[in-house]
Coordinates of C-alpha atoms in Angstrom, one line a residue:
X526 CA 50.5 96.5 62.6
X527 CA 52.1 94.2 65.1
X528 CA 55.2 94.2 63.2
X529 CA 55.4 98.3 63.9
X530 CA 54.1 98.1 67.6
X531 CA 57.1 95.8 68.1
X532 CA 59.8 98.1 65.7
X533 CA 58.7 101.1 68.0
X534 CA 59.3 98.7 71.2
X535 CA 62.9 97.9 69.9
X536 CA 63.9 101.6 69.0
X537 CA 62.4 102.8 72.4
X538 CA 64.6 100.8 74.1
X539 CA 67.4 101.4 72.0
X540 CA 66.6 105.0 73.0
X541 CA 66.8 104.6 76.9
X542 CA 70.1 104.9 78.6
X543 CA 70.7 101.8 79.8
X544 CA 71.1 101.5 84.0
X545 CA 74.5 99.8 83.6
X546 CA 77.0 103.0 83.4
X547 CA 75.3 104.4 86.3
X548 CA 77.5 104.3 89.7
X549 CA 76.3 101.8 91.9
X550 CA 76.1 102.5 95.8
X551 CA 79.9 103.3 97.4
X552 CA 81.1 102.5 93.8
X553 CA 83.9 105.0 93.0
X554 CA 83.6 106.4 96.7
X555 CA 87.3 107.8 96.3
X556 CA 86.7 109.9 93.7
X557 CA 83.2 111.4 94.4
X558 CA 84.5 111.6 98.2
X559 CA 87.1 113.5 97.0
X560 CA 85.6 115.4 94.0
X561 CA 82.7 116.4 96.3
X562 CA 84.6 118.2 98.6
X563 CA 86.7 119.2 96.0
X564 CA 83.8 120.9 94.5
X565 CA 82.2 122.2 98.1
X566 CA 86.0 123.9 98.6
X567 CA 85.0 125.7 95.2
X568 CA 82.0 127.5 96.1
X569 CA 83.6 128.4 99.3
X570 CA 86.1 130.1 97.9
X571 CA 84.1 131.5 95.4
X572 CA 86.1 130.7 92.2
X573 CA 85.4 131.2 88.9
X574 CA 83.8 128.4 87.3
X575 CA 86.0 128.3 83.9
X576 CA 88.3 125.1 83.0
X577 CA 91.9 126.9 83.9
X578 CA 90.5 128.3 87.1
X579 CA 89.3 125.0 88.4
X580 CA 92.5 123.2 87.1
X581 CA 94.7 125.2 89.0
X582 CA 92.9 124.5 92.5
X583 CA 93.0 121.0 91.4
X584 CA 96.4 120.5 91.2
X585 CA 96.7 122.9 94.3
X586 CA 94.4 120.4 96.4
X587 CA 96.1 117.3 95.2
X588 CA 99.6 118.2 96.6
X589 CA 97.9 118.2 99.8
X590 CA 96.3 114.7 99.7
X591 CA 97.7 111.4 101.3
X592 CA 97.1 107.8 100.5
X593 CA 94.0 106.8 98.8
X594 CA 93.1 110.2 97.1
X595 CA 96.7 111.0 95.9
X596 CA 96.3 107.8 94.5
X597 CA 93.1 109.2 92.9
X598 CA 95.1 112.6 91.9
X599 CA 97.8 110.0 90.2
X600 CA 95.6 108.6 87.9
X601 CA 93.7 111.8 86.6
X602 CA 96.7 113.5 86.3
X603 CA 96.5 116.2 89.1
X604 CA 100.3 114.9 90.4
X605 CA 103.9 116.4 89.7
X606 CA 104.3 112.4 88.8
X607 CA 101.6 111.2 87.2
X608 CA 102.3 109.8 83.4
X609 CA 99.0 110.6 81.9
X610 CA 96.7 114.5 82.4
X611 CA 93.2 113.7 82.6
X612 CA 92.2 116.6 84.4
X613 CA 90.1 118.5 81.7
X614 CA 87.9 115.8 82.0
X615 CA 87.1 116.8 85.4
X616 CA 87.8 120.4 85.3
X617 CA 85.4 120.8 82.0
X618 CA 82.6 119.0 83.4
X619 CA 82.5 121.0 86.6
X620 CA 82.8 124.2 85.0
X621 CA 79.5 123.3 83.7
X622 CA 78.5 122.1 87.5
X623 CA 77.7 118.7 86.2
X624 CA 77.0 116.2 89.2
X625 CA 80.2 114.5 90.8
X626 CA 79.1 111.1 90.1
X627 CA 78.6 111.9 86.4
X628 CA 82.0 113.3 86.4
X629 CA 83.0 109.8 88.1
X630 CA 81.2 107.7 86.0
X631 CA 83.1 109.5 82.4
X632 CA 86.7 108.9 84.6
X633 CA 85.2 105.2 84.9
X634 CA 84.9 104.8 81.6
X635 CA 88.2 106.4 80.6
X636 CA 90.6 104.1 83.4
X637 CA 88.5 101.9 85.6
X638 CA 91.2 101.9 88.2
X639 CA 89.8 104.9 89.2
X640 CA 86.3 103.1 90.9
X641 CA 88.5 100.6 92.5
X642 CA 90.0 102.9 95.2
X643 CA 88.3 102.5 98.6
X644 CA 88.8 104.4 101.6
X645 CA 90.9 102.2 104.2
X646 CA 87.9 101.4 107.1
X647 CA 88.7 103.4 110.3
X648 CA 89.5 101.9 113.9
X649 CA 87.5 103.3 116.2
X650 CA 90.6 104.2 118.9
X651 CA 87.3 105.0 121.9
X652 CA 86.3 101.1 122.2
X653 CA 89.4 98.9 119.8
X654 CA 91.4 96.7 121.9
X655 CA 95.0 97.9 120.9
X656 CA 96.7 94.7 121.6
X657 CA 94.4 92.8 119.2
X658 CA 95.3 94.6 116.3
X659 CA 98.3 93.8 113.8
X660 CA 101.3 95.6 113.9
X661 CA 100.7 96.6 110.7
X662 CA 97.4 98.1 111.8
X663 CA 99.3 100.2 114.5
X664 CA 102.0 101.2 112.4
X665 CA 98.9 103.1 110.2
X666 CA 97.4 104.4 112.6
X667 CA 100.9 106.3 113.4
X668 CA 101.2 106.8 109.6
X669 CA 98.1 108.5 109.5
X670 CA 98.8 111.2 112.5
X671 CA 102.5 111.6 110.6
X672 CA 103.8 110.0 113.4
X673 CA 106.7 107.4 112.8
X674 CA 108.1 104.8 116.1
X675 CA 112.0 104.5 115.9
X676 CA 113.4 102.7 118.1
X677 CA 109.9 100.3 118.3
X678 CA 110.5 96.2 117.9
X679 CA 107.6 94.7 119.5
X680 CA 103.7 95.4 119.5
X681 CA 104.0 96.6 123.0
X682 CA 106.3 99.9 122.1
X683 CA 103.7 101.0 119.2
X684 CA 101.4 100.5 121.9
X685 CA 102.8 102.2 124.3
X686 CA 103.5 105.3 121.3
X687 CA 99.8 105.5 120.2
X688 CA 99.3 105.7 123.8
X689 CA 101.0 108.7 124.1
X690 CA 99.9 110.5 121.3
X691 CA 96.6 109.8 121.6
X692 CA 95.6 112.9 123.3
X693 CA 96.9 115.3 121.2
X694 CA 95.4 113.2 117.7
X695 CA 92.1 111.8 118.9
X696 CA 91.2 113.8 122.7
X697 CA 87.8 112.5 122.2
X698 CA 89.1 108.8 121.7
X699 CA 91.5 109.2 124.6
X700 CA 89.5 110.5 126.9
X701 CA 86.8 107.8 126.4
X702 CA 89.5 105.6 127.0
X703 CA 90.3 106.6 130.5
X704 CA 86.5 106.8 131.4
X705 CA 87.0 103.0 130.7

């Protein structure tokens, strides 16, 4: 009897999915930031829930996306350069509406590269001391507004650049600047 009490034991938890493929918190945040939007974008635009339908505004979305999440569209597939086309494993699953993270945990399983893109933190341009950042930093902040600073040798010209276009990218952050 105690031999079966402990059989049933072992094939119960042989039975359970184990916790270990879940997503853990912020893991995969790339690709369930941008599948989730991906997916909100959808239902806005009320289309057809069928694999082609979904592929095709998949590939449409990912010509639009910079850094991090073209990097994301690169390794499903969704780009006019990408060597390998995963995208029916996205575009099936949420035909079906099957959760993001779902979706993200099958794309972990298939290239783990995938869960290992994080979103690059934000500088807060309302309180950051400009001239304590790197270069570096400064010259991304301009990449991100598609801004570029010819002609800029020293820390004080990119400065002086984000300066000047800060009111027309981040008003709110400029203007909380000269309330300084």
């Amino acid at each position: 009897m105690l031999y079966l009490s402990g059989l049933s034991v072992a094939l119960a938890l042989a039975l359970v999915p184990s916790c270990s493929d879940a997503l853990k918190d912020g893991e995969c945040e790339v690709c369930v930031g941008f599948l989730e939007r991906f997916y909100q974008k959808l239902n806005d635009d009320d289309v057809k829930f069928n694999s082609d339908a979904i592929e095709k505004s998949l590939l449409k979305s990912c010509k639009d996306t910079k850094g991090k999440e073209n990097r994301f569209c690169y390794y499903i597939g969704a780009t006019s350069d990408a060597a390998t086309k995963m995208i029916n494993e996205v575009s099936k699953p949420m035909s079906h509406h099957v959760p993001v993270d779902k979706i993200c945990e099958k794309l972990k399983k298939k290239d783990s590269q995938i869960c290992e893109l994080k979103y690059d933190k934000q500088v807060d341009l309302s309180s950051v001391d400009l001239k304590k950042l790197k270069v570096k930093d400064l010259k991304k902040i301009l990449e991100e507004w598609g801004e570029s600073c010819k002609g800029c040798v020293e820390k004080s010209d990119f400065i002086r650049k984000i300066n000047e276009l800060m009111p027309k990218y981040a008003p709110n952050a400029a203007k909380a600047r000269t309330d300084l």
